Amino acid sequence: MATIRVTVNGERYEEVAVEPRLLLSDFLRDTLGLTGTHVGCEHGVCGACTVLLDGDSIRSCLTLAVQADGCEIVTVEGLGTPDALNGLQTAFREHHGLQCGFCTPGMLMTGEDLLRTYPLASDEEIREGLSGNLCRCTGYQNIVAAVRSAAAQRREKAAS
Amino acid sequence: MKPAPFDYVAPSTVEAAIEALVAANGEGKILAGGQSLVPLLNFRMVRPAVLIDINRIEGLSFIELRGDKIAIGALTRHRALERSQLIAEKLPVMKAAMRHVAHVAIRNRGTIGGSLSHADPAAELPMLALFYGATIVAQGASGRRHIAAEDFFVDALTTCLAPEEIVVEIEFPLLAHDGWGFEEMSRRFGDFALACIAVAIRRGGDVLDDLRVAAMGVGDTPLRLRMVEDQLRGAAIDGSMPERLAQLVSASVSPNSDVHASADYRRHLAGVLAKRALTTALAAKA
């Protein structure tokens, strides 16, 4: 067993014992009980397990928990609460950017990373940015619309 | 879909990582970005006794201009290459290729050293190493050695690295050109390429003084198409040149058939992409 220290959604976890082979996705869900992070394909194709690691979107199924030692993680639980959704979450709700909701945590975490680092001026840029996240309800149109709306709102906020 | 048990070490120096590899006696595996290795661990297609995580080693992540070369540290993430101003200015073909390397979340973790060591025949960075004539610097128990990219890729997923060697940096010579083109086709954006072509040209008036052509997805390794280059070097530039290149490229590659595309389709596609890439290169203002 290894011991790691991580901060998840602002909460510090000290001296947590993990088996080296434990995936970060399973650590979040099973060890910490944060089941908002979904596990789909477990080989990096579907994007459902995407979280932020030190601010960058990553596949938590392609990262070992032991590698996150000393890192700061944000999961979908860290974005907003049911009573106080963040801007991107609100945009998903307003634009019907989800149907069954399985892909949604990964879409949101990828979207957060995209909003911070890419201009997302065109739908093509948004689609390219979301290309690593699969939605089997084929809700891409509304997901793109939600991200477009959130991007416009952040630009307005930055300009004002 | 969970990895089999392994021992885990995270050395803080390259030397310690090599010692761990030697001690593992062939049962050790280097973990860099993990974007190819962890899926293989999850599927249990790879079952190392020891995983040697090199992410804690300082000084392996950099992009530097050194005279007429760009040196890139092995742990440099794809996202850093994608967003580097130096890469955009000095290695424009690499800049154009990076958005095709999987997806943002993969690029945030994946490393250039890992991609080259994994040697997927349909991955962008191995092809770019061939295209630019890069030198791969590997370190083993007896020190460093420099390996030309054309000698590095031996077969699909196979390099000439010795079991206890680690890629530490890659040197990309700057390439003087009057135009270039990069064309990739995949089933879905970000997937591995069905075929991909990179072209750069030097003009001498109305004559093609020099050209460089590399391909991937159409063989067991990425390819530098030197015979194609030789046939067009010195030729008069005219409107038929892209079509000539297309025919030469299609005739010179021997792709495999798989679930994604037939060999015939890939051969045809390589030609079409070559034609487009050269058309773009010729259209560039000298």
GROMACS .gro file of C-alpha atoms in nm:
model
  446
    1MET     CA    1   0.000   0.000   0.000
    2ALA     CA    2   0.103   0.359  -0.065
    3THR     CA    3  -0.007   0.668   0.124
    4ILE     CA    4  -0.126   0.982  -0.052
    5ARG     CA    5  -0.235   1.330   0.043
    6VAL     CA    6  -0.481   1.507  -0.187
    7THR     CA    7  -0.715   1.803  -0.191
    8VAL     CA    8  -1.049   1.725  -0.354
    9ASN     CA    9  -1.303   2.004  -0.410
   10GLY     CA   10  -1.120   2.211  -0.149
   11GLU     CA   11  -1.127   1.939   0.116
   12ARG     CA   12  -0.794   1.801   0.234
   13TYR     CA   13  -0.744   1.427   0.270
   14GLU     CA   14  -0.429   1.339   0.465
   15GLU     CA   15  -0.253   1.005   0.470
   16VAL     CA   16  -0.500   0.801   0.268
   17ALA     CA   17  -0.383   0.445   0.201
   18VAL     CA   18  -0.419   0.331  -0.160
   19GLU     CA   19  -0.312   0.025  -0.353
   20PRO     CA   20  -0.076   0.138  -0.634
   21ARG     CA   21  -0.304  -0.016  -0.897
   22LEU     CA   22  -0.610   0.180  -0.780
   23LEU     CA   23  -0.734   0.409  -1.056
   24LEU     CA   24  -0.807   0.770  -0.964
   25SER     CA   25  -1.166   0.720  -1.084
   26ASP     CA   26  -1.218   0.434  -0.838
   27PHE     CA   27  -1.042   0.628  -0.563
   28LEU     CA   28  -1.284   0.917  -0.605
   29ARG     CA   29  -1.593   0.699  -0.625
   30ASP     CA   30  -1.516   0.411  -0.386
   31THR     CA   31  -1.264   0.552  -0.138
   32LEU     CA   32  -1.403   0.906  -0.110
   33GLY     CA   33  -1.765   0.829  -0.205
   34LEU     CA   34  -1.773   1.101  -0.471
   35THR     CA   35  -1.988   0.917  -0.722
   36GLY     CA   36  -2.052   1.220  -0.942
   37THR     CA   37  -1.750   1.114  -1.148
   38HIS     CA   38  -1.883   0.844  -1.382
   39VAL     CA   39  -1.693   0.544  -1.510
   40GLY     CA   40  -1.775   0.446  -1.865
   41CYS     CA   41  -1.520   0.273  -2.084
   42GLU     CA   42  -1.220   0.260  -1.848
   43HIS     CA   43  -0.974   0.299  -2.133
   44GLY     CA   44  -0.982   0.668  -2.206
   45VAL     CA   45  -1.228   0.674  -2.495
   46CYS     CA   46  -1.558   0.800  -2.351
   47GLY     CA   47  -1.455   1.094  -2.131
   48ALA     CA   48  -1.722   1.031  -1.864
   49CYS     CA   49  -1.458   1.017  -1.586
   50THR     CA   50  -1.296   1.352  -1.672
   51VAL     CA   51  -1.188   1.557  -1.367
   52LEU     CA   52  -0.953   1.852  -1.314
   53LEU     CA   53  -0.609   1.767  -1.180
   54ASP     CA   54  -0.419   2.079  -1.077
   55GLY     CA   55  -0.655   2.271  -1.307
   56ASP     CA   56  -0.619   2.053  -1.618
   57SER     CA   57  -0.888   1.817  -1.744
   58ILE     CA   58  -0.770   1.456  -1.733
   59ARG     CA   59  -0.915   1.108  -1.763
   60SER     CA   60  -0.935   0.977  -1.407
   61CYS     CA   61  -0.948   0.618  -1.544
   62LEU     CA   62  -0.606   0.669  -1.705
   63THR     CA   63  -0.441   0.807  -1.393
   64LEU     CA   64  -0.344   0.610  -1.082
   65ALA     CA   65  -0.459   0.747  -0.748
   66VAL     CA   66  -0.100   0.725  -0.626
   67GLN     CA   67   0.002   0.968  -0.902
   68ALA     CA   68  -0.230   1.231  -0.758
   69ASP     CA   69  -0.025   1.254  -0.439
   70GLY     CA   70   0.013   1.621  -0.347
   71CYS     CA   71  -0.233   1.733  -0.616
   72GLU     CA   72  -0.554   1.929  -0.616
   73ILE     CA   73  -0.856   1.764  -0.779
   74VAL     CA   74  -1.190   1.911  -0.875
   75THR     CA   75  -1.480   1.681  -0.958
   76VAL     CA   76  -1.831   1.769  -1.070
   77GLU     CA   77  -1.929   1.793  -0.701
   78GLY     CA   78  -1.688   2.087  -0.680
   79LEU     CA   79  -1.855   2.298  -0.948
   80GLY     CA   80  -2.182   2.391  -0.783
   81THR     CA   81  -2.459   2.254  -0.565
   82PRO     CA   82  -2.815   2.161  -0.669
   83ASP     CA   83  -2.929   2.492  -0.519
   84ALA     CA   84  -2.644   2.696  -0.661
   85LEU     CA   85  -2.530   2.561  -0.998
   86ASN     CA   86  -2.228   2.725  -1.157
   87GLY     CA   87  -2.260   2.909  -1.488
   88LEU     CA   88  -2.177   2.613  -1.709
   89GLN     CA   89  -2.417   2.385  -1.520
   90THR     CA   90  -2.691   2.646  -1.549
   91ALA     CA   91  -2.627   2.671  -1.923
   92PHE     CA   92  -2.659   2.291  -1.954
   93ARG     CA   93  -2.994   2.306  -1.779
   94GLU     CA   94  -3.122   2.602  -1.981
   95HIS     CA   95  -3.020   2.448  -2.315
   96HIS     CA   96  -3.129   2.095  -2.231
   97GLY     CA   97  -2.766   1.988  -2.264
   98LEU     CA   98  -2.830   1.653  -2.100
   99GLN     CA   99  -3.074   1.369  -2.134
  100CYS     CA  100  -2.977   1.059  -1.936
  101GLY     CA  101  -2.695   1.249  -1.765
  102PHE     CA  102  -2.431   0.977  -1.778
  103CYS     CA  103  -2.184   1.178  -1.985
  104THR     CA  104  -2.268   1.508  -1.814
  105PRO     CA  105  -2.002   1.517  -1.539
  106GLY     CA  106  -1.731   1.457  -1.800
  107MET     CA  107  -1.884   1.711  -2.037
  108LEU     CA  108  -1.892   1.971  -1.758
  109MET     CA  109  -1.534   1.912  -1.644
  110THR     CA  110  -1.407   1.920  -2.004
  111GLY     CA  111  -1.615   2.232  -2.063
  112GLU     CA  112  -1.463   2.402  -1.758
  113ASP     CA  113  -1.113   2.338  -1.893
  114LEU     CA  114  -1.211   2.460  -2.241
  115LEU     CA  115  -1.371   2.779  -2.107
  116ARG     CA  116  -1.053   2.868  -1.921
  117THR     CA  117  -0.797   2.804  -2.192
  118TYR     CA  118  -0.955   2.828  -2.537
  119PRO     CA  119  -1.132   3.124  -2.697
  120LEU     CA  120  -1.423   2.900  -2.811
  121ALA     CA  121  -1.524   3.171  -3.054
  122SER     CA  122  -1.670   2.927  -3.306
  123ASP     CA  123  -1.888   2.617  -3.279
  124GLU     CA  124  -1.609   2.429  -3.456
  125GLU     CA  125  -1.372   2.508  -3.168
  126ILE     CA  126  -1.633   2.395  -2.916
  127ARG     CA  127  -1.697   2.071  -3.106
  128GLU     CA  128  -1.326   2.005  -3.136
  129GLY     CA  129  -1.282   2.067  -2.765
  130LEU     CA  130  -1.565   1.829  -2.674
  131SER     CA  131  -1.460   1.566  -2.928
  132GLY     CA  132  -1.318   1.340  -2.658
  133ASN     CA  133  -1.650   1.306  -2.473
  134LEU     CA  134  -1.914   1.066  -2.597
  135CYS     CA  135  -2.287   1.121  -2.549
  136ARG     CA  136  -2.502   0.822  -2.644
  137CYS     CA  137  -2.828   1.017  -2.624
  138THR     CA  138  -2.680   1.210  -2.922
  139GLY     CA  139  -2.740   1.535  -2.742
  140TYR     CA  140  -2.439   1.709  -2.893
  141GLN     CA  141  -2.632   2.000  -3.046
  142ASN     CA  142  -2.761   2.114  -2.710
  143ILE     CA  143  -2.431   2.048  -2.534
  144VAL     CA  144  -2.255   2.270  -2.788
  145ALA     CA  145  -2.526   2.534  -2.739
  146ALA     CA  146  -2.476   2.519  -2.361
  147VAL     CA  147  -2.098   2.561  -2.386
  148ARG     CA  148  -2.143   2.840  -2.644
  149SER     CA  149  -2.375   3.022  -2.405
  150ALA     CA  150  -2.143   2.976  -2.106
  151ALA     CA  151  -1.846   3.097  -2.312
  152ALA     CA  152  -2.038   3.409  -2.420
  153GLN     CA  153  -2.136   3.478  -2.060
  154ARG     CA  154  -1.777   3.450  -1.940
  155ARG     CA  155  -1.659   3.681  -2.217
  156GLU     CA  156  -1.925   3.937  -2.118
  157LYS     CA  157  -1.826   3.909  -1.754
  158ALA     CA  158  -1.458   3.953  -1.841
  159ALA     CA  159  -1.537   4.259  -2.055
  160SER     CA  160  -1.754   4.433  -1.795
  161MET     CA  161  -1.093  -0.364  -1.649
  162LYS     CA  162  -0.867  -0.304  -1.351
  163PRO     CA  163  -0.488  -0.333  -1.354
  164ALA     CA  164  -0.329  -0.644  -1.205
  165PRO     CA  165  -0.118  -0.574  -0.895
  166PHE     CA  166   0.227  -0.422  -0.938
  167ASP     CA  167   0.493  -0.257  -0.726
  168TYR     CA  168   0.516   0.118  -0.774
  169VAL     CA  169   0.820   0.341  -0.749
  170ALA     CA  170   0.847   0.712  -0.826
  171PRO     CA  171   1.219   0.794  -0.848
  172SER     CA  172   1.332   1.157  -0.850
  173THR     CA  173   1.623   1.120  -1.093
  174VAL     CA  174   1.673   0.958  -1.433
  175GLU     CA  175   1.961   0.756  -1.287
  176ALA     CA  176   1.737   0.614  -1.015
  177ALA     CA  177   1.471   0.529  -1.274
  178ILE     CA  178   1.728   0.339  -1.481
  179GLU     CA  179   1.848   0.157  -1.168
  180ALA     CA  180   1.488   0.056  -1.098
  181LEU     CA  181   1.452  -0.068  -1.457
  182VAL     CA  182   1.771  -0.273  -1.430
  183ALA     CA  183   1.660  -0.412  -1.092
  184ALA     CA  184   1.323  -0.509  -1.239
  185ASN     CA  185   1.510  -0.740  -1.474
  186GLY     CA  186   1.280  -0.698  -1.773
  187GLU     CA  187   0.962  -0.689  -1.562
  188GLY     CA  188   0.960  -0.311  -1.521
  189LYS     CA  189   0.766  -0.056  -1.721
  190ILE     CA  190   0.812   0.321  -1.736
  191LEU     CA  191   0.501   0.529  -1.663
  192ALA     CA  192   0.511   0.875  -1.824
  193GLY     CA  193   0.175   1.029  -1.925
  194GLY     CA  194   0.011   0.687  -1.910
  195GLN     CA  195  -0.237   0.758  -2.188
  196SER     CA  196  -0.135   0.445  -2.380
  197LEU     CA  197   0.007   0.239  -2.095
  198VAL     CA  198  -0.282   0.267  -1.847
  199PRO     CA  199  -0.542   0.136  -2.097
  200LEU     CA  200  -0.308  -0.161  -2.156
  201LEU     CA  201  -0.282  -0.208  -1.777
  202ASN     CA  202  -0.661  -0.183  -1.740
  203PHE     CA  203  -0.711  -0.448  -2.009
  204ARG     CA  204  -0.428  -0.652  -1.848
  205MET     CA  205  -0.260  -0.673  -2.185
  206VAL     CA  206   0.051  -0.551  -2.000
  207ARG     CA  207   0.130  -0.687  -1.654
  208PRO     CA  208   0.455  -0.535  -1.529
  209ALA     CA  209   0.594  -0.643  -1.190
  210VAL     CA  210   0.714  -0.287  -1.126
  211LEU     CA  211   0.577   0.041  -1.253
  212ILE     CA  212   0.840   0.314  -1.256
  213ASP     CA  213   0.666   0.653  -1.254
  214ILE     CA  214   0.899   0.919  -1.397
  215ASN     CA  215   0.656   1.209  -1.346
  216ARG     CA  216   0.838   1.317  -1.028
  217ILE     CA  217   1.170   1.365  -1.207
  218GLU     CA  218   1.256   1.735  -1.232
  219GLY     CA  219   1.400   1.889  -1.546
  220LEU     CA  220   1.249   1.657  -1.808
  221SER     CA  221   0.982   1.901  -1.923
  222PHE     CA  222   1.108   2.186  -2.142
  223ILE     CA  223   1.093   2.336  -2.491
  224GLU     CA  224   1.416   2.521  -2.576
  225LEU     CA  225   1.571   2.684  -2.879
  226ARG     CA  226   1.932   2.562  -2.902
  227GLY     CA  227   2.100   2.714  -3.206
  228ASP     CA  228   1.935   2.556  -3.510
  229LYS     CA  229   1.741   2.301  -3.308
  230ILE     CA  230   1.444   2.286  -3.076
  231ALA     CA  231   1.513   2.057  -2.781
  232ILE     CA  232   1.212   1.908  -2.608
  233GLY     CA  233   1.223   1.726  -2.275
  234ALA     CA  234   1.074   1.377  -2.275
  235LEU     CA  235   0.812   1.461  -2.011
  236THR     CA  236   0.680   1.761  -2.202
  237ARG     CA  237   0.302   1.720  -2.229
  238HIS     CA  238   0.125   1.736  -2.564
  239ARG     CA  239  -0.075   2.035  -2.440
  240ALA     CA  240   0.247   2.229  -2.378
  241LEU     CA  241   0.359   2.162  -2.736
  242GLU     CA  242   0.015   2.260  -2.866
  243ARG     CA  243   0.023   2.592  -2.681
  244SER     CA  244   0.392   2.679  -2.716
  245GLN     CA  245   0.469   3.000  -2.904
  246LEU     CA  246   0.817   2.868  -2.983
  247ILE     CA  247   0.673   2.556  -3.146
  248ALA     CA  248   0.421   2.765  -3.342
  249GLU     CA  249   0.702   2.983  -3.477
  250LYS     CA  250   0.977   2.730  -3.532
  251LEU     CA  251   0.803   2.396  -3.594
  252PRO     CA  252   0.476   2.497  -3.765
  253VAL     CA  253   0.399   2.146  -3.891
  254MET     CA  254   0.413   2.017  -3.534
  255LYS     CA  255   0.186   2.300  -3.426
  256ALA     CA  256  -0.064   2.203  -3.697
  257ALA     CA  257  -0.050   1.837  -3.596
  258MET     CA  258  -0.099   1.875  -3.221
  259ARG     CA  259  -0.473   1.938  -3.231
  260HIS     CA  260  -0.509   1.599  -3.397
  261VAL     CA  261  -0.338   1.422  -3.106
  262ALA     CA  262  -0.635   1.259  -2.931
  263HIS     CA  263  -0.833   1.506  -2.718
  264VAL     CA  264  -0.766   1.785  -2.469
  265ALA     CA  265  -0.777   1.563  -2.158
  266ILE     CA  266  -0.538   1.314  -2.320
  267ARG     CA  267  -0.304   1.592  -2.433
  268ASN     CA  268  -0.296   1.726  -2.077
  269ARG     CA  269  -0.128   1.404  -1.961
  270GLY     CA  270   0.039   1.245  -2.265
  271THR     CA  271   0.410   1.315  -2.314
  272ILE     CA  272   0.633   1.330  -2.621
  273GLY     CA  273   0.880   1.079  -2.475
  274GLY     CA  274   0.596   0.839  -2.402
  275SER     CA  275   0.445   0.875  -2.748
  276LEU     CA  276   0.778   0.809  -2.919
  277SER     CA  277   0.858   0.513  -2.691
  278HIS     CA  278   0.512   0.363  -2.748
  279ALA     CA  279   0.570   0.399  -3.126
  280ASP     CA  280   0.215   0.370  -3.248
  281PRO     CA  281   0.234   0.371  -3.630
  282ALA     CA  282  -0.069   0.601  -3.648
  283ALA     CA  283   0.044   0.857  -3.387
  284GLU     CA  284   0.147   1.208  -3.485
  285LEU     CA  285   0.464   1.266  -3.283
  286PRO     CA  286   0.656   0.962  -3.414
  287MET     CA  287   0.578   1.080  -3.768
  288LEU     CA  288   0.685   1.435  -3.685
  289ALA     CA  289   1.013   1.302  -3.548
  290LEU     CA  290   1.076   1.136  -3.886
  291PHE     CA  291   0.952   1.437  -4.081
  292TYR     CA  292   1.184   1.681  -3.905
  293GLY     CA  293   1.474   1.435  -3.889
  294ALA     CA  294   1.474   1.448  -3.510
  295THR     CA  295   1.735   1.292  -3.287
  296ILE     CA  296   1.613   1.095  -2.989
  297VAL     CA  297   1.836   1.107  -2.683
  298ALA     CA  298   1.811   0.794  -2.471
  299GLN     CA  299   1.979   0.733  -2.138
  300GLY     CA  300   2.081   0.392  -2.006
  301ALA     CA  301   2.309   0.251  -1.741
  302SER     CA  302   2.618   0.337  -1.949
  303GLY     CA  303   2.515   0.693  -2.032
  304ARG     CA  304   2.337   0.873  -2.313
  305ARG     CA  305   2.318   0.792  -2.683
  306HIS     CA  306   2.172   0.981  -2.977
  307ILE     CA  307   1.942   0.790  -3.212
  308ALA     CA  308   1.819   0.917  -3.549
  309ALA     CA  309   1.441   0.898  -3.576
  310GLU     CA  310   1.474   0.685  -3.890
  311ASP     CA  311   1.661   0.422  -3.687
  312PHE     CA  312   1.440   0.452  -3.378
  313PHE     CA  313   1.112   0.304  -3.505
  314VAL     CA  314   1.167  -0.064  -3.581
  315ASP     CA  315   0.815  -0.202  -3.616
  316ALA     CA  316   0.461  -0.140  -3.490
  317LEU     CA  317   0.488  -0.049  -3.120
  318THR     CA  318   0.858  -0.138  -3.131
  319THR     CA  319   1.161   0.088  -3.100
  320CYS     CA  320   1.534   0.022  -3.084
  321LEU     CA  321   1.544   0.123  -2.715
  322ALA     CA  322   1.725  -0.126  -2.493
  323PRO     CA  323   1.518  -0.261  -2.200
  324GLU     CA  324   1.692  -0.035  -1.947
  325GLU     CA  325   1.695   0.282  -2.160
  326ILE     CA  326   1.469   0.586  -2.116
  327VAL     CA  327   1.409   0.864  -2.368
  328VAL     CA  328   1.520   1.187  -2.198
  329GLU     CA  329   1.496   1.446  -2.473
  330ILE     CA  330   1.433   1.494  -2.843
  331GLU     CA  331   1.609   1.739  -3.074
  332PHE     CA  332   1.416   1.874  -3.373
  333PRO     CA  333   1.633   2.049  -3.634
  334LEU     CA  334   1.467   2.359  -3.775
  335LEU     CA  335   1.349   2.297  -4.130
  336ALA     CA  336   1.388   2.576  -4.386
  337HIS     CA  337   1.093   2.574  -4.624
  338ASP     CA  338   0.885   2.793  -4.854
  339GLY     CA  339   0.559   2.618  -4.773
  340TRP     CA  340   0.421   2.313  -4.598
  341GLY     CA  341   0.103   2.113  -4.563
  342PHE     CA  342  -0.032   1.870  -4.304
  343GLU     CA  343  -0.336   1.655  -4.376
  344GLU     CA  344  -0.485   1.389  -4.152
  345MET     CA  345  -0.802   1.182  -4.185
  346SER     CA  346  -0.960   0.980  -3.906
  347ARG     CA  347  -1.302   0.824  -3.853
  348ARG     CA  348  -1.378   1.064  -3.570
  349PHE     CA  349  -1.180   1.377  -3.487
  350GLY     CA  350  -0.900   1.287  -3.247
  351ASP     CA  351  -0.898   0.916  -3.333
  352PHE     CA  352  -0.583   0.754  -3.460
  353ALA     CA  353  -0.522   0.845  -3.823
  354LEU     CA  354  -0.647   0.631  -4.111
  355ALA     CA  355  -0.375   0.811  -4.302
  356CYS     CA  356  -0.175   1.129  -4.259
  357ILE     CA  357   0.075   1.317  -4.474
  358ALA     CA  358   0.316   1.600  -4.399
  359VAL     CA  359   0.490   1.788  -4.680
  360ALA     CA  360   0.742   2.074  -4.686
  361ILE     CA  361   0.895   2.231  -4.997
  362ARG     CA  362   1.183   2.458  -5.102
  363ARG     CA  363   1.135   2.654  -5.422
  364GLY     CA  364   1.403   2.766  -5.664
  365GLY     CA  365   1.206   2.986  -5.899
  366ASP     CA  366   0.979   2.754  -6.095
  367VAL     CA  367   1.164   2.444  -5.984
  368LEU     CA  368   1.106   2.236  -5.675
  369ASP     CA  369   1.453   2.258  -5.520
  370ASP     CA  370   1.372   2.023  -5.238
  371LEU     CA  371   1.082   1.855  -5.065
  372ARG     CA  372   1.017   1.640  -4.767
  373VAL     CA  373   0.732   1.391  -4.736
  374ALA     CA  374   0.634   1.182  -4.434
  375ALA     CA  375   0.335   0.955  -4.383
  376MET     CA  376   0.168   0.758  -4.109
  377GLY     CA  377  -0.118   0.515  -4.066
  378VAL     CA  378  -0.008   0.341  -4.385
  379GLY     CA  379   0.260   0.104  -4.256
  380ASP     CA  380   0.400  -0.069  -3.949
  381THR     CA  381   0.598   0.243  -3.862
  382PRO     CA  382   0.570   0.608  -3.960
  383LEU     CA  383   0.749   0.664  -4.291
  384ARG     CA  384   0.978   0.920  -4.449
  385LEU     CA  385   0.909   0.875  -4.820
  386ARG     CA  386   1.261   0.939  -4.949
  387MET     CA  387   1.205   0.765  -5.284
  388VAL     CA  388   0.909   0.993  -5.351
  389GLU     CA  389   1.120   1.295  -5.255
  390ASP     CA  390   1.397   1.183  -5.495
  391GLN     CA  391   1.153   1.154  -5.785
  392LEU     CA  392   1.021   1.508  -5.753
  393ARG     CA  393   1.334   1.693  -5.642
  394GLY     CA  394   1.438   1.932  -5.919
  395ALA     CA  395   1.111   1.896  -6.112
  396ALA     CA  396   0.941   2.196  -6.272
  397ILE     CA  397   0.652   2.325  -6.062
  398ASP     CA  398   0.323   2.313  -6.247
  399GLY     CA  399  -0.043   2.244  -6.179
  400SER     CA  400  -0.003   1.871  -6.223
  401MET     CA  401   0.256   1.832  -5.948
  402PRO     CA  402   0.010   1.759  -5.662
  403GLU     CA  403  -0.148   1.480  -5.868
  404ARG     CA  404   0.196   1.339  -5.949
  405LEU     CA  405   0.281   1.336  -5.581
  406ALA     CA  406  -0.050   1.163  -5.507
  407GLN     CA  407   0.033   0.884  -5.751
  408LEU     CA  408   0.387   0.845  -5.622
  409VAL     CA  409   0.272   0.832  -5.258
  410SER     CA  410  -0.007   0.582  -5.328
  411ALA     CA  411   0.235   0.361  -5.519
  412SER     CA  412   0.498   0.371  -5.245
  413VAL     CA  413   0.297   0.273  -4.937
  414SER     CA  414   0.179  -0.073  -4.830
  415PRO     CA  415  -0.091  -0.018  -4.570
  416ASN     CA  416  -0.265  -0.289  -4.369
  417SER     CA  417  -0.637  -0.360  -4.368
  418ASP     CA  418  -0.813  -0.346  -4.034
  419VAL     CA  419  -1.158  -0.284  -3.891
  420HIS     CA  420  -1.125   0.090  -3.961
  421ALA     CA  421  -1.030   0.084  -4.329
  422SER     CA  422  -0.908  -0.145  -4.607
  423ALA     CA  423  -0.554  -0.132  -4.741
  424ASP     CA  424  -0.683  -0.007  -5.078
  425TYR     CA  425  -0.874   0.275  -4.916
  426ARG     CA  426  -0.574   0.380  -4.708
  427ARG     CA  427  -0.349   0.374  -5.016
  428HIS     CA  428  -0.595   0.592  -5.204
  429LEU     CA  429  -0.642   0.822  -4.906
  430ALA     CA  430  -0.268   0.872  -4.861
  431GLY     CA  431  -0.251   0.996  -5.220
  432VAL     CA  432  -0.546   1.231  -5.178
  433LEU     CA  433  -0.399   1.376  -4.859
  434ALA     CA  434  -0.058   1.418  -5.025
  435LYS     CA  435  -0.220   1.606  -5.310
  436ARG     CA  436  -0.398   1.838  -5.068
  437ALA     CA  437  -0.086   1.890  -4.857
  438LEU     CA  438   0.129   1.980  -5.158
  439THR     CA  439  -0.141   2.210  -5.297
  440THR     CA  440  -0.138   2.395  -4.964
  441ALA     CA  441   0.242   2.404  -4.959
  442LEU     CA  442   0.262   2.543  -5.314
  443ALA     CA  443   0.000   2.808  -5.239
  444ALA     CA  444   0.209   2.955  -4.956
  445LYS     CA  445   0.372   3.289  -5.027
  446ALA     CA  446   0.745   3.241  -5.049
   0.00000   0.00000   0.00000
